[in-house]
XYZ file of C-alpha atoms in Angstrom:
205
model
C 100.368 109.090 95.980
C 101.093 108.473 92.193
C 103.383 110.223 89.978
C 101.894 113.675 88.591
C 100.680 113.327 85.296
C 101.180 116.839 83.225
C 102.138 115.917 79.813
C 103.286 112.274 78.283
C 105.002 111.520 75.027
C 104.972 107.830 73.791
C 104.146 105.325 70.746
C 100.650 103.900 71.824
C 100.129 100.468 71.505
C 97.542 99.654 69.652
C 94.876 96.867 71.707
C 91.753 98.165 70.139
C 89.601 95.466 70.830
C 85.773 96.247 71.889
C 84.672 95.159 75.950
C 87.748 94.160 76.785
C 86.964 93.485 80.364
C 89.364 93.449 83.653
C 89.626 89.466 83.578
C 90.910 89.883 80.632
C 93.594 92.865 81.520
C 94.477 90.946 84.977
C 93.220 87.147 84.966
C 91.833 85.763 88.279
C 94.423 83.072 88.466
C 97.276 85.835 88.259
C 96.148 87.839 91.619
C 98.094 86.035 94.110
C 98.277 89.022 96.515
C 96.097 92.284 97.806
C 98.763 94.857 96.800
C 99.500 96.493 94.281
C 102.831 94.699 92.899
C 103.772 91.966 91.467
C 100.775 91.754 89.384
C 102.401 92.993 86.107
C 103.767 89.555 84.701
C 99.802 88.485 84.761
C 99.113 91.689 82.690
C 96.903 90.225 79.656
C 98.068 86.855 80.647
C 95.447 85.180 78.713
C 96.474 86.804 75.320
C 99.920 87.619 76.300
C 101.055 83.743 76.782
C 100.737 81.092 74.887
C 99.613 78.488 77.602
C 97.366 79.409 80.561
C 99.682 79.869 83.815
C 102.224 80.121 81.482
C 105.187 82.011 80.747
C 106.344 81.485 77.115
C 104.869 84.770 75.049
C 102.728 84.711 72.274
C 104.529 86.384 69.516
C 101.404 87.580 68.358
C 100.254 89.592 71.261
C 101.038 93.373 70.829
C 101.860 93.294 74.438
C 105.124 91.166 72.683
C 106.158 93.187 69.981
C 109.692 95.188 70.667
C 108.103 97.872 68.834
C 105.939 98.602 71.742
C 108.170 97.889 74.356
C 108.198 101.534 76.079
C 104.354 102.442 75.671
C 103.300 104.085 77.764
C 99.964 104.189 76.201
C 97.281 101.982 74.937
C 95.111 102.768 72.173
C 91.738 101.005 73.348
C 87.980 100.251 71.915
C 84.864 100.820 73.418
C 83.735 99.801 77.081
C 87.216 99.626 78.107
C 87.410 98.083 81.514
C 84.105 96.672 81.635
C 83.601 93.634 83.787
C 84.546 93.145 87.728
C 85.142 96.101 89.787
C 88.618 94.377 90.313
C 91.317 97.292 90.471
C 93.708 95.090 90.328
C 93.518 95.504 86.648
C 94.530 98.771 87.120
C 97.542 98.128 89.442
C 98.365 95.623 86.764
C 98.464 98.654 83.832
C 100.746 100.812 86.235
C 103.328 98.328 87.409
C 103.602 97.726 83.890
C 104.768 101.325 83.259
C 101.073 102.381 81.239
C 99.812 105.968 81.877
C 96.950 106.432 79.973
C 94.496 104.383 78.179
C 92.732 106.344 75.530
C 89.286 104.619 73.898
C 85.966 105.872 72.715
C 84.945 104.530 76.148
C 85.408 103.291 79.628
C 83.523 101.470 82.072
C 83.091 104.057 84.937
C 84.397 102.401 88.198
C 87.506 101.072 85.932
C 87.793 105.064 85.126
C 87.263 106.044 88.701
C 90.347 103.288 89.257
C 92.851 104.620 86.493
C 92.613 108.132 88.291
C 92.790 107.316 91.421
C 96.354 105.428 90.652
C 97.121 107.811 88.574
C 96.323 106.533 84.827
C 94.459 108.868 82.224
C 91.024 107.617 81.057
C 90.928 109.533 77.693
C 88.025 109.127 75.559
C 88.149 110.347 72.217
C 86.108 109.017 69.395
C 86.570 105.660 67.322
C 87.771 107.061 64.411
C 90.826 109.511 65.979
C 92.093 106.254 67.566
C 92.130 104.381 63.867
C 94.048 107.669 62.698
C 96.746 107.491 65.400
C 97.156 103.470 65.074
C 97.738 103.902 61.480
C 100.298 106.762 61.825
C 102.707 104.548 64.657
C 103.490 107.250 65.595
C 104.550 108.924 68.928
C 101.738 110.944 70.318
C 101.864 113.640 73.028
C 98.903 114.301 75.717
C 98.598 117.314 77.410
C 96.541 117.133 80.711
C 96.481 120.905 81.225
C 94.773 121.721 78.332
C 93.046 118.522 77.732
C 94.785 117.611 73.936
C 96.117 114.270 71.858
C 98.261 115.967 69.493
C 99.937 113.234 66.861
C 101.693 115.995 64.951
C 101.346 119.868 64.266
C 98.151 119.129 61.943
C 95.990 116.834 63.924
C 95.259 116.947 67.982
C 92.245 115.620 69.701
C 90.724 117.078 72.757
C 89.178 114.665 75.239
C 86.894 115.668 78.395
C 87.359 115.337 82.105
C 85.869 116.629 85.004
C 87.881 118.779 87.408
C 88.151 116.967 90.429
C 89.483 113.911 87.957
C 91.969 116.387 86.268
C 93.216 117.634 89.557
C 94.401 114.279 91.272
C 96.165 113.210 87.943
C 97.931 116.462 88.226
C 98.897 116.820 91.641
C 99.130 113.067 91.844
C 96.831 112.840 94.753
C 94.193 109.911 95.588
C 90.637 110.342 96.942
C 92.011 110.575 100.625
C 95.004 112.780 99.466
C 92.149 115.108 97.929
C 90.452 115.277 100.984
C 93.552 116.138 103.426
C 94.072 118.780 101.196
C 90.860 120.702 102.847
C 91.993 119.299 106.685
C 92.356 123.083 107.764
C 88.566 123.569 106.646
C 87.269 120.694 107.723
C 88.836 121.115 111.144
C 87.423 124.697 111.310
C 84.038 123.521 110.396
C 84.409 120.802 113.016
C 85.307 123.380 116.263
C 82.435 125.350 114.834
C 80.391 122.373 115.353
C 81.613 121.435 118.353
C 80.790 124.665 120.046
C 76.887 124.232 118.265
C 76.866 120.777 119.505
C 78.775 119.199 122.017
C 76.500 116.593 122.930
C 77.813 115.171 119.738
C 81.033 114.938 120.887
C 80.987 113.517 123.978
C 83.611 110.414 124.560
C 85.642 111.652 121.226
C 88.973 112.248 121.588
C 89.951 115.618 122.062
C-alpha cells in the first residue's frame, strides 16, 4: 500500500519539457534490480549528471537546484511518460519523495503506474502550468475536490475517474481495491458453488 494522498502543499519543480519518455525519467543502465528501491539516484540520470554512469551533477538540471530540493511536485509538458511501459520510472519518482506530476498530458499506462504507487497524474492545460512556473510559488492540490489552487485568486481543477481517485485516497493498489469487495466476492462464489459444483471439483475447500 502507498501513503494516502488527500491534500499536498509544495513548490513544483518546473521540468516542462514535451514527450519526456520513461528512459529518460529512469535510464536502462540505472535499473539494476526488480524492486522498487534503490532506483532514485538513477532518477533523470541522463540530464541529472554530467557524465553517463556518473555521479557528479549537472548544475544545470532543475533536479540540482536547492531551490527545488523538497518538491514534491513536478510541473510537466505534454505526453508525460510516454515511451516503455517500464514502471520503474515510476518507483524512481516515489523513492525520490515526488507525489504528483501535473502536465497537459500523460501517457496512459505511465498514468495507470503513478496511481497505482500512489502518485497523482494531474492534467491541467499548458497554459495553467506556465502560470504556476512563473509564480515559484508553493501550490496546494486537493484530491477531494479535484483543485490546483496557487493562491486565493487562481485554482485549477483537473479530472479523474473514481476508481483512480479512490486508491490515491485510501492508498490502496489494484489488488488492495479488489480485497476490499472479498466479502462479496466470496458470497457470490458459495452462490456459485451451490449452482455449479461441477466447477469446483478438486478446489480447495
Amino acid at each position: 500500500m502507498a501513503e494516502p494522498f488527500t491534500t499536498l502543499t509544495s513548490l513544483p519543480m518546473p521540468l516542462i519539457r514535451d514527450n519526456i519518455d520513461t528512459d529518460q525519467i529512469i535510464p536502462s543502465r540505472e535499473m539494476k534490480s526488480t524492486g522498487k528501491t534503490g532506483l532514485a539516484d538513477g532518477l533523470f540520470a541522463g540530464w541529472r549528471y554530467t557524465a553517463i554512469g556518473g555521479r557528479d551533477p549537472d548544475s544545470d538540471f532543475v533536479l540540482n537546484d536547492p531551490h527545488y530540493a523538497d518538491s514534491q511536485i513536478i510541473l510537466g509538458g505534454a505526453n508525460f511518460g510516454c515511451g516503455s511501459s517500464r514502471e520503474h520510472a515510476v518507483w524512481a519518482l516515489a523513492e525520490y519523495g515526488f507525489r504528483a506530476v501535473i502536465a497537459p498530458s500523460f501517457a496512459p499506462i505511465f498514468a495507470g503506474n503513478c496511481v497505482r504507487n500512489g502518485i497523482l497524474p494531474a492534467v491541467i492545460d499548458a497554459d495553467a502550468i506556465t502560470v504556476i512556473a512563473k509564480a515559484n510559488s508553493p501550490i496546494t492540490i486537493d484530491l477531494r475536490a479535484q483543485t490546483i489552487r496557487l493562491d486565493d485568486d487562481q485554482s485549477w481543477s483537473f479530472p479523474i475517474d473514481e476508481e483512480a481517485k479512490a486508491m490515491l485516497l485510501e492508498g490502496l493498489d489494484a489488488i488492495d481495491l479488489s480485497l476490499k469487495m472479498a466479502a462479496d466476492i466470496a458470497t457470490w462464489q458459495e452462490a456459485d458453488r451451490a449452482k455449479r459444483p461441477w466447477i469446483y471439483l478438486g478446489a480447495k475447500q
